[in-house]
Short mmCIF file of C-alpha atoms in Angstrom, two decimals:
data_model
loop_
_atom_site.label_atom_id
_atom_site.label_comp_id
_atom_site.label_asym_id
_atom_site.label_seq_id
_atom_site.Cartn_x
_atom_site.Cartn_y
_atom_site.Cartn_z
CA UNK I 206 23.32 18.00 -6.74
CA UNK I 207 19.85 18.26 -7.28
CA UNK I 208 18.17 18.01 -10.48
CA UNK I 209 15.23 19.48 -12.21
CA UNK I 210 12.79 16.91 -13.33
CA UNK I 211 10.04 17.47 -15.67
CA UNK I 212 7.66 14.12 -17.28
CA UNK I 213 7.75 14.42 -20.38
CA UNK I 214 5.49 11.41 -22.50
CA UNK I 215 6.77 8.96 -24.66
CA UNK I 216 4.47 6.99 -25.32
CA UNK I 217 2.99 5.75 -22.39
CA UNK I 218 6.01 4.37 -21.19
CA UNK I 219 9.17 6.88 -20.37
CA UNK I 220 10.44 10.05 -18.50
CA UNK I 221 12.75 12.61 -19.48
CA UNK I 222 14.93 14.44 -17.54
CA UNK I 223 15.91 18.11 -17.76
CA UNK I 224 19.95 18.37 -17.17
CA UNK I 225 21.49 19.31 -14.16
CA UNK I 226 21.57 22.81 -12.94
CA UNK I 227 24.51 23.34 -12.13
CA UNK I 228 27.52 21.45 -11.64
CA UNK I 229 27.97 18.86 -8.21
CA UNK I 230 28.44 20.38 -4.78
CA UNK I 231 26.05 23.53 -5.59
CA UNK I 232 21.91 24.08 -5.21
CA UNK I 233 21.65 21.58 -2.22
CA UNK I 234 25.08 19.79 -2.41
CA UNK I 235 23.69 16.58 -1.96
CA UNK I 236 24.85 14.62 -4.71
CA UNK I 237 28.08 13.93 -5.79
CA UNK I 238 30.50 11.04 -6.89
CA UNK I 239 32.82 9.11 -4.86
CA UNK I 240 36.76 8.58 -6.12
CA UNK I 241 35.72 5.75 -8.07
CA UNK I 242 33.27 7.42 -9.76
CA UNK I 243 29.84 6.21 -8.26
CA UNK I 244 27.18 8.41 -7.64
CA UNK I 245 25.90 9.08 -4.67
CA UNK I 246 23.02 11.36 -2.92
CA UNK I 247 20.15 11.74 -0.43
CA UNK I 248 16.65 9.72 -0.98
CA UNK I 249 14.05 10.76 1.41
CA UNK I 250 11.10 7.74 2.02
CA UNK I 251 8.20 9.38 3.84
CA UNK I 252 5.62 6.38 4.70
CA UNK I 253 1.94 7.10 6.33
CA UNK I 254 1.68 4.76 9.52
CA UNK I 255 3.43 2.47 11.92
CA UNK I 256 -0.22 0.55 12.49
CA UNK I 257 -0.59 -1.49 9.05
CA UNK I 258 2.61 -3.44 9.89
CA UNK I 259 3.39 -3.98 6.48
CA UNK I 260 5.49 -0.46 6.57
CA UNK I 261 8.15 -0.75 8.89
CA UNK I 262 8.26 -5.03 8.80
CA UNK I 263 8.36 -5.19 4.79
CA UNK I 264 8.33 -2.00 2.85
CA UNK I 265 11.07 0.11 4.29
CA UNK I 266 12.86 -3.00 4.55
CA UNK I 267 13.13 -3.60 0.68
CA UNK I 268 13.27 -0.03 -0.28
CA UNK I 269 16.43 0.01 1.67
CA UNK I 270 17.93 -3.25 0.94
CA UNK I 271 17.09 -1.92 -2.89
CA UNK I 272 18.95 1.80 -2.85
CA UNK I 273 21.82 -0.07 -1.12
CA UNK I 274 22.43 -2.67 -4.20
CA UNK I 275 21.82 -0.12 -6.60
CA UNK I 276 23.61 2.71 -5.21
CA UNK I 277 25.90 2.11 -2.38
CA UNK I 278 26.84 5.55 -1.35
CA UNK I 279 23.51 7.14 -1.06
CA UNK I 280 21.92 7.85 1.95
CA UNK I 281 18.30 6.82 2.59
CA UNK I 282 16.02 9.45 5.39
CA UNK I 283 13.27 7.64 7.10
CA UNK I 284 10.56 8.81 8.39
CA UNK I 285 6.63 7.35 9.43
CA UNK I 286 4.36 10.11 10.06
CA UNK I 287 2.00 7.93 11.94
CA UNK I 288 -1.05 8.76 10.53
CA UNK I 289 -0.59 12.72 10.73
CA UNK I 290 -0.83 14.98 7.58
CA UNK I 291 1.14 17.37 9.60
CA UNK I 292 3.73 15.50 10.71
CA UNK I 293 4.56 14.29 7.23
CA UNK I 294 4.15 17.90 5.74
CA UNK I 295 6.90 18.77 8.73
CA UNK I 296 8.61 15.45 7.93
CA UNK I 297 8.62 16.73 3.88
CA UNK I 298 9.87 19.87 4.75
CA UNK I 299 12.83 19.05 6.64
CA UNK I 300 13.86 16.38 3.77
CA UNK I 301 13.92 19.47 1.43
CA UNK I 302 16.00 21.94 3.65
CA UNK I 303 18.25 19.52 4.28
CA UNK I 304 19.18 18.96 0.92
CA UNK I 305 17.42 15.80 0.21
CA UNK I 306 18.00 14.70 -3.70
CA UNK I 307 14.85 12.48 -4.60
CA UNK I 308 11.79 12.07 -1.89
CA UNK I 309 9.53 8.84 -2.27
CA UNK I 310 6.13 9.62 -0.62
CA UNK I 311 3.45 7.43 0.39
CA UNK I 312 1.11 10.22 1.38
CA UNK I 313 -1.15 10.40 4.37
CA UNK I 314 -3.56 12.66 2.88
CA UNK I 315 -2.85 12.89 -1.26
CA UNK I 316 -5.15 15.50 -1.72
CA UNK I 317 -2.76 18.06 0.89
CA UNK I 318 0.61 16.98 -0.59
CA UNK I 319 0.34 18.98 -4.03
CA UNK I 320 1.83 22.33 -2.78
CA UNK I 321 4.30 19.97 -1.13
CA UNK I 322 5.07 18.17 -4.34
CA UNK I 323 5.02 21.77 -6.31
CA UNK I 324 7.47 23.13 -3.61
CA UNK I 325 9.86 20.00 -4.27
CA UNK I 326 9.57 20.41 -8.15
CA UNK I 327 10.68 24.28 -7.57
CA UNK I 328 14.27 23.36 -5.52
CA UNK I 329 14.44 20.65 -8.64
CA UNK I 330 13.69 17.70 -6.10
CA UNK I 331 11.85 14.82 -8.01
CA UNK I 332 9.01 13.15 -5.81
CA UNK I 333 7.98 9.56 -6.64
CA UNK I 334 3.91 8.47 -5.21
CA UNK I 335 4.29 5.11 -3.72
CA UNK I 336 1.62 3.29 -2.90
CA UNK I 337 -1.13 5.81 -2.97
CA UNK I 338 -0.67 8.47 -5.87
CA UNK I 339 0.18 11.57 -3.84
CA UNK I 340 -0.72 15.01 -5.79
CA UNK I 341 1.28 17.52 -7.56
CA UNK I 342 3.78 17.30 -10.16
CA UNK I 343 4.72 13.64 -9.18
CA UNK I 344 7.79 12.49 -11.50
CA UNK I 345 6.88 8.41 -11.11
CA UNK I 346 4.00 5.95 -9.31
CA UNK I 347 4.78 2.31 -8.12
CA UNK I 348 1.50 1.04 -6.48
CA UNK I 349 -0.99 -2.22 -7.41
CA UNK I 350 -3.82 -1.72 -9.89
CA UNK I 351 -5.69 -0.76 -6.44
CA UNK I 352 -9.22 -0.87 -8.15
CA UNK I 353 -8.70 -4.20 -9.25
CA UNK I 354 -7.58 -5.02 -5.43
CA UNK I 355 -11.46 -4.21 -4.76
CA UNK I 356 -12.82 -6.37 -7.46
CA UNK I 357 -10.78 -9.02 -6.18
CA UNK I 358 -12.24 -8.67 -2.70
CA UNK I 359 -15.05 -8.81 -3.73
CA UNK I 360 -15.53 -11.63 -6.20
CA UNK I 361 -13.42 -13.56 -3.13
CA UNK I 362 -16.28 -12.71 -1.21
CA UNK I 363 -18.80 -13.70 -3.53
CA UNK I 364 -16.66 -17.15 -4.35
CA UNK I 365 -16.90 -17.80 -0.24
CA UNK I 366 -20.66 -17.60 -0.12
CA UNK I 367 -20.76 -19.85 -3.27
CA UNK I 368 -24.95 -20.84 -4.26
CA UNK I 369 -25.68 -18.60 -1.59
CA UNK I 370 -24.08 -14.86 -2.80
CA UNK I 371 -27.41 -14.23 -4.80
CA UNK I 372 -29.28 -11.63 -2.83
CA UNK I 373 -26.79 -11.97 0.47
CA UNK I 374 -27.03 -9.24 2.92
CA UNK I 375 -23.28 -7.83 2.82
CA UNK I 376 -21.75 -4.99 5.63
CA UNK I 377 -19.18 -2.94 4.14
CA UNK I 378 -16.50 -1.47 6.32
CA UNK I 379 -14.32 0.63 3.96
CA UNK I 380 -10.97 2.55 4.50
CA UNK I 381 -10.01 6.09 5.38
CA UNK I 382 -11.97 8.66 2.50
CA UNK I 383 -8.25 10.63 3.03
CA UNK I 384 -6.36 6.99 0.43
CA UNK I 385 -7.21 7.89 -2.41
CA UNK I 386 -6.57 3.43 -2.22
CA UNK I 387 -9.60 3.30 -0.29
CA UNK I 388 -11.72 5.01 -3.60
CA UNK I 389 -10.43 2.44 -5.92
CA UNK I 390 -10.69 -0.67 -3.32
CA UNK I 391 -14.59 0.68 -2.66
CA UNK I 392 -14.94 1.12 -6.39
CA UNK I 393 -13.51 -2.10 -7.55
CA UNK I 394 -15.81 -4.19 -4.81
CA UNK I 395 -18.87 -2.14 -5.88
CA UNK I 396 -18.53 -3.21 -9.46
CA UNK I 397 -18.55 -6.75 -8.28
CA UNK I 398 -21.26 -6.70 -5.64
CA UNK I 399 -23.73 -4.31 -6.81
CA UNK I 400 -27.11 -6.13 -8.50
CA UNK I 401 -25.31 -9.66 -6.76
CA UNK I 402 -26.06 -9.29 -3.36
CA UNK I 403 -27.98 -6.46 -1.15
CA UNK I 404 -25.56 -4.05 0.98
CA UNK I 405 -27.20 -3.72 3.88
CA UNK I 406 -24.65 -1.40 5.95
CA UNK I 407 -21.69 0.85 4.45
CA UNK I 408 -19.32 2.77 6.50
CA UNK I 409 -16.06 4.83 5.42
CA UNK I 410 -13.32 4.67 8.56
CA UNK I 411 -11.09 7.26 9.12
CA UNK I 412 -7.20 6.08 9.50
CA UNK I 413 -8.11 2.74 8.78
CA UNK I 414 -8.63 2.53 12.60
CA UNK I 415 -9.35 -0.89 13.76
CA UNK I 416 -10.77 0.19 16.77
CA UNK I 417 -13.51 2.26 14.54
CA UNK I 418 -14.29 -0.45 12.49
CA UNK I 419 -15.28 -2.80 15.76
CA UNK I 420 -17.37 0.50 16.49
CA UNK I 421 -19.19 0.22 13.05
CA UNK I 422 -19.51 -3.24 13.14
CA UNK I 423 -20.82 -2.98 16.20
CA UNK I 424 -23.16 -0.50 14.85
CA UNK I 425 -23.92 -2.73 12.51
CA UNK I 426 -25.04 -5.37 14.51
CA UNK I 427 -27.29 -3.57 16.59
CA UNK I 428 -29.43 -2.07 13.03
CA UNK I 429 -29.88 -4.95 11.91
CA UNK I 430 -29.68 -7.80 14.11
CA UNK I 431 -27.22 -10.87 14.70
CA UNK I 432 -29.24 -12.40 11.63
CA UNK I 433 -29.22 -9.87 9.66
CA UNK I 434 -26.42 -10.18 7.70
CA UNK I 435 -25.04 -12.67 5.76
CA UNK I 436 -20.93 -11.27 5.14
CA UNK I 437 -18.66 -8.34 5.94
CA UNK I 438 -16.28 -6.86 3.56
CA UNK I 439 -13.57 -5.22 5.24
CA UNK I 440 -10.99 -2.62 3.05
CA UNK I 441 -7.90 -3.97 5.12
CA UNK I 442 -6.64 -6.63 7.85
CA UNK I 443 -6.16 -4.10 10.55
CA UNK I 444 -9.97 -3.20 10.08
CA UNK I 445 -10.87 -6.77 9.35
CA UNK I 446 -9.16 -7.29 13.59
CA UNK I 447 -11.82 -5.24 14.97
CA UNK I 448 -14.44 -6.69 13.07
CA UNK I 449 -13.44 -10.36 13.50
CA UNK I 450 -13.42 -8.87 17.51
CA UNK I 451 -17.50 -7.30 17.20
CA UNK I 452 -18.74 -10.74 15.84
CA UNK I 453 -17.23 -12.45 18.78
CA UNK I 454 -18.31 -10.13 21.16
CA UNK I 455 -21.68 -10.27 19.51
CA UNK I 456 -21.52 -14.65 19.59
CA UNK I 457 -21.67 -14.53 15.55
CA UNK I 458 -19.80 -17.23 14.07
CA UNK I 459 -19.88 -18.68 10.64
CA UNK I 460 -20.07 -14.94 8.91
CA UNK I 461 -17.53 -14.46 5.93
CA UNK I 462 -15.18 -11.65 6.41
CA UNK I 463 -12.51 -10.09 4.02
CA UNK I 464 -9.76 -8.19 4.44
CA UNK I 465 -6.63 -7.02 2.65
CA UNK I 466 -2.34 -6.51 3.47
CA UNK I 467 -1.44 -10.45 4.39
CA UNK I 468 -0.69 -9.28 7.56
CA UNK I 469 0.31 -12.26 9.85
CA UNK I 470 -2.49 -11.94 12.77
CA UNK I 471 -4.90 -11.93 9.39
CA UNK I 472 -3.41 -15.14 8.29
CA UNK I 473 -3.85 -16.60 11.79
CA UNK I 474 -7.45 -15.83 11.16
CA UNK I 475 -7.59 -17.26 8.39
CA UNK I 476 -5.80 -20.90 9.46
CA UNK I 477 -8.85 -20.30 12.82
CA UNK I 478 -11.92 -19.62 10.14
CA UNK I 479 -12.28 -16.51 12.03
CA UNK I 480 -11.61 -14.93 8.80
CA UNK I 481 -12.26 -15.73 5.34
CA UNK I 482 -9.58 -14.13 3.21
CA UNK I 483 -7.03 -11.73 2.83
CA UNK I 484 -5.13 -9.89 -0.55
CA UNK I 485 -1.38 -10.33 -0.84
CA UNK I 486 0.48 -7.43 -2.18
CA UNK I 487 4.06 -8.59 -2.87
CA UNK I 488 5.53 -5.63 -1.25
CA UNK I 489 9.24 -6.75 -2.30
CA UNK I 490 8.82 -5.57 -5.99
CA UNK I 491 6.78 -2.81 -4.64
CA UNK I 492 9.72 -1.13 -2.93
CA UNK I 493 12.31 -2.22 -4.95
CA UNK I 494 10.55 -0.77 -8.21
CA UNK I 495 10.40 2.68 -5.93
CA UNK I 496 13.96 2.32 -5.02
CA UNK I 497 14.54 2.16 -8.62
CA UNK I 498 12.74 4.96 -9.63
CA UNK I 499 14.42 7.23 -7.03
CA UNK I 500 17.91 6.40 -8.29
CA UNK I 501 17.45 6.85 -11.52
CA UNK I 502 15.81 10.18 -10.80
CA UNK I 503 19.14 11.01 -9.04
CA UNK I 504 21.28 9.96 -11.90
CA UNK I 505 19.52 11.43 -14.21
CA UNK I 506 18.37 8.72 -16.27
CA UNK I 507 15.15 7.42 -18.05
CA UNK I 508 12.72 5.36 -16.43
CA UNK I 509 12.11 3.13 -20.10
CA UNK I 510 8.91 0.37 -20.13
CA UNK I 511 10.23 -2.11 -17.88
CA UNK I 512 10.09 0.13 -15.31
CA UNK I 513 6.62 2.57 -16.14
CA UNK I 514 4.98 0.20 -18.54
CA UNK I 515 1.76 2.51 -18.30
CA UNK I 516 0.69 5.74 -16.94
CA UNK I 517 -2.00 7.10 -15.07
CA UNK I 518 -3.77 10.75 -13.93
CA UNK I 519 -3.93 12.22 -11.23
CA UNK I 520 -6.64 15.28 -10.04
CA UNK I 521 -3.43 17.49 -10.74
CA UNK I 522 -0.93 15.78 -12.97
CA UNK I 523 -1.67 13.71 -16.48
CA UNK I 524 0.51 11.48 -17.74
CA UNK I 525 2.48 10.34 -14.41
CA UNK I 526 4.73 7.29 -15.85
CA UNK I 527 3.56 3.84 -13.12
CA UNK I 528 4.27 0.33 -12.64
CA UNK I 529 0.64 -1.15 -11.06
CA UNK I 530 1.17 -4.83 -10.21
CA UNK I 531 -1.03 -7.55 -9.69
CA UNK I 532 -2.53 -8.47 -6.49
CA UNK I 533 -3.70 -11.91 -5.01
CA UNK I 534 -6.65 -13.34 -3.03
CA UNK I 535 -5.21 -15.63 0.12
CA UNK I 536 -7.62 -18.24 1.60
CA UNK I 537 -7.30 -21.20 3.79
CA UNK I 538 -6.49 -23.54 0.50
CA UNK I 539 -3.77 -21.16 -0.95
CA UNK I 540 -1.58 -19.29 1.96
CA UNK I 541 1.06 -22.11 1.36
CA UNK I 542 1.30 -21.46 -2.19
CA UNK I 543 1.41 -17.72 -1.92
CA UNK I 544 2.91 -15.70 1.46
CA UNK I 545 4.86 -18.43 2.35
CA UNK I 546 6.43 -19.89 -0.86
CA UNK I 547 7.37 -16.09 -1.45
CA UNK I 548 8.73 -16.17 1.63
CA UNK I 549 6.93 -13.31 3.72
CA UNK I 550 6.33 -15.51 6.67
CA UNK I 551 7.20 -18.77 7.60
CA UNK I 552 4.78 -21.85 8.63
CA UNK I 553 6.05 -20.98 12.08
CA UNK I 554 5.08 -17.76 12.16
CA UNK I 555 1.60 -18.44 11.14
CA UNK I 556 1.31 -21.88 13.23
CA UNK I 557 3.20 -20.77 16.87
CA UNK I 558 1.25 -21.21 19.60
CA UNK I 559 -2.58 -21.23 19.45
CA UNK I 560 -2.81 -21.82 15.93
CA UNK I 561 -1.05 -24.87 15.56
CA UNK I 562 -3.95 -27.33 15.41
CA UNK I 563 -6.06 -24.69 13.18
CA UNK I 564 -2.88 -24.79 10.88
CA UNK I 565 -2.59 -28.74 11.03
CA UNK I 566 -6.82 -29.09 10.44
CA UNK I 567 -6.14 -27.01 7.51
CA UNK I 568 -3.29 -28.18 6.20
CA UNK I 569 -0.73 -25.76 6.60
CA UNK I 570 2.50 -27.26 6.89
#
């Protein structure tokens, strides 16, 4: 049975749902209760790309693992839309005609999805923004405080070049201008760098391509020289690959270089010096906070402040209720203490092969 949904503020802190519409079985016929009297229904998670490998290795993972604890007869519809607006608008659609009860979205493009989101509201199918805050009428937002992600990158940045950050030259590769992440990450670093060192280069890249950013940074090299520059910030670890790759190429060594996601090639970089530093997003309460929200949308209950402890606006919707967590910087002297005492990755994940001595020089064990 599908429900309409409609935010309604409490304070900053709780959403109220409308009743049902009509009783289970009718208007979509997706959720109904078992014989021992458990809910059940259709959640729909839509996520952007299969190239940041945190998606299909943690994320979908947990958001899973999280809707099966919680509610053991629903039915979770996955689908990656590979870094295609289209494909997730077709993905979105189907969800909806095939009676999907709650859709989680993690939007390619927020700016296209408010029709989507407006459509959804209109069959009485709640939509829940994860990660990047999708538009339209969204019903609840789980996502870090993403401009604080950029002021982390870029004090981490200016903590790397120590005595030496006043006045550095700094290259900045940011993310895809579609995330409205990439905004706040840019933003946040800006209020950080700006008046402490001298950007020297700036480039938006569209799908957080990798291979675009080694283009940039290539770019980048030849304007200004192999000495001219003194440290690349880099919106993700994907991006931060093809940078790492143009330095190389180039025969620059030495250069700090930031990045974002804890993705495990990153952290190799990190244990070689090839890279400076990463931020960890605990993905694990990430999902599960999403997986939350989307059952109690489909039972009908209230979020309350443990779950949307704040709220935040979007270019179409005020008021949306969110849980922003808090991100963390990941250097050489901390990846013990952080991805691997959490238990993303193991020490012999980061250490196989190549990276063993790196990992034993550092200290990684």
């Amino acid at each position: 049975m599908r429900r309409l949904t409609r935010i309604a503020a409490t304070g900053a802190v709780s959403i109220v749902l409308a009743t049902a519409l009509a009783a289970c079985g009718e208007a979509g016929g997706g959720d109904d209760e078992d014989e021992g009297g458990e809910q059940s229904g259709t959640i729909g998670l839509l996520l952007p790309d299969d190239v940041t490998t945190r998606y299909e290795t943690f994320d979908r993972t947990f958001f899973e693992a999280k809707v099966e604890e919680m509610c053991p007869d629903c039915d979770v519809r996955y689908n990656n839309a590979s870094n295609d607006s289209n494909t997730q608008k077709q993905q979105f659609d189907a969800l909806l005609a095939a009676g999907a009860d709650v859709i989680v979205l993690d939007a390619v493009d927020s700016a296209a999805t408010s029709s989507w989101v407006e459509d959804a509201a209109a069959e009485g199918v709640p939509v829940v923004a994860y990660d990047r805050l999708a538009e339209g009428p969204i019903e609840g937002y789980v996502s870090y405080d993403n401009e604080r992600v950029g002021e982390l990158q870029g004090q981490t940045l200016l903590d790397t070049l120590g005595q030496d950050a006043e006045g550095a030259r700094v290259v900045m590769i940011n993310g895809a201008p579609t995330d409205p992440n990439a905004g706040l990450f840019k933003s946040g670093a800006h209020s950080v760098l700006d008046g402490a060192v001298d950007i020297v280069f700036e480039q938006d890249v569209e799908e957080w391509d990798g291979a675009i950013a080694n283009q940039e940074m290539t770019a980048a090299i030849d304007s200004l020289g192999a000495d001219g520059f003194d440290a690349v910030y880099v919106a993700n670890d994907g991006m931060a690959a093809g940078v790492v790759n143009a330095l190389q190429s180039a025969g620059i060594s030495g250069i700090p270089v930031g990045g974002q996601d804890a993705e495990l090639a990153a952290l190799q970089r990190i244990a070689a010096g090839t890279q400076t530093f990463t931020i960890f997003k605990a993905y694990r309460p990430e999902a599960e906070t999403a997986a939350e929200m989307a059952v109690r949308l489909l039972r009908g209950e209230e979020f309350g402040s443990e779950l949307a402890p704040t709220t935040v606006d979007s270019p179409t919707t005020e008021g949306i209720p969110a849980q922003l967590l808090d991100p963390v910087a990941v250097t050489v002297d901390n990846i013990t203490d952080t991805v691997i005492t959490d238990d993303y990755y193991t020490v012999e994940q980061v250490c196989e092969g190549e990276f063993a001595q790196a990992c034993e020089d550092a200290g990684i064990r």
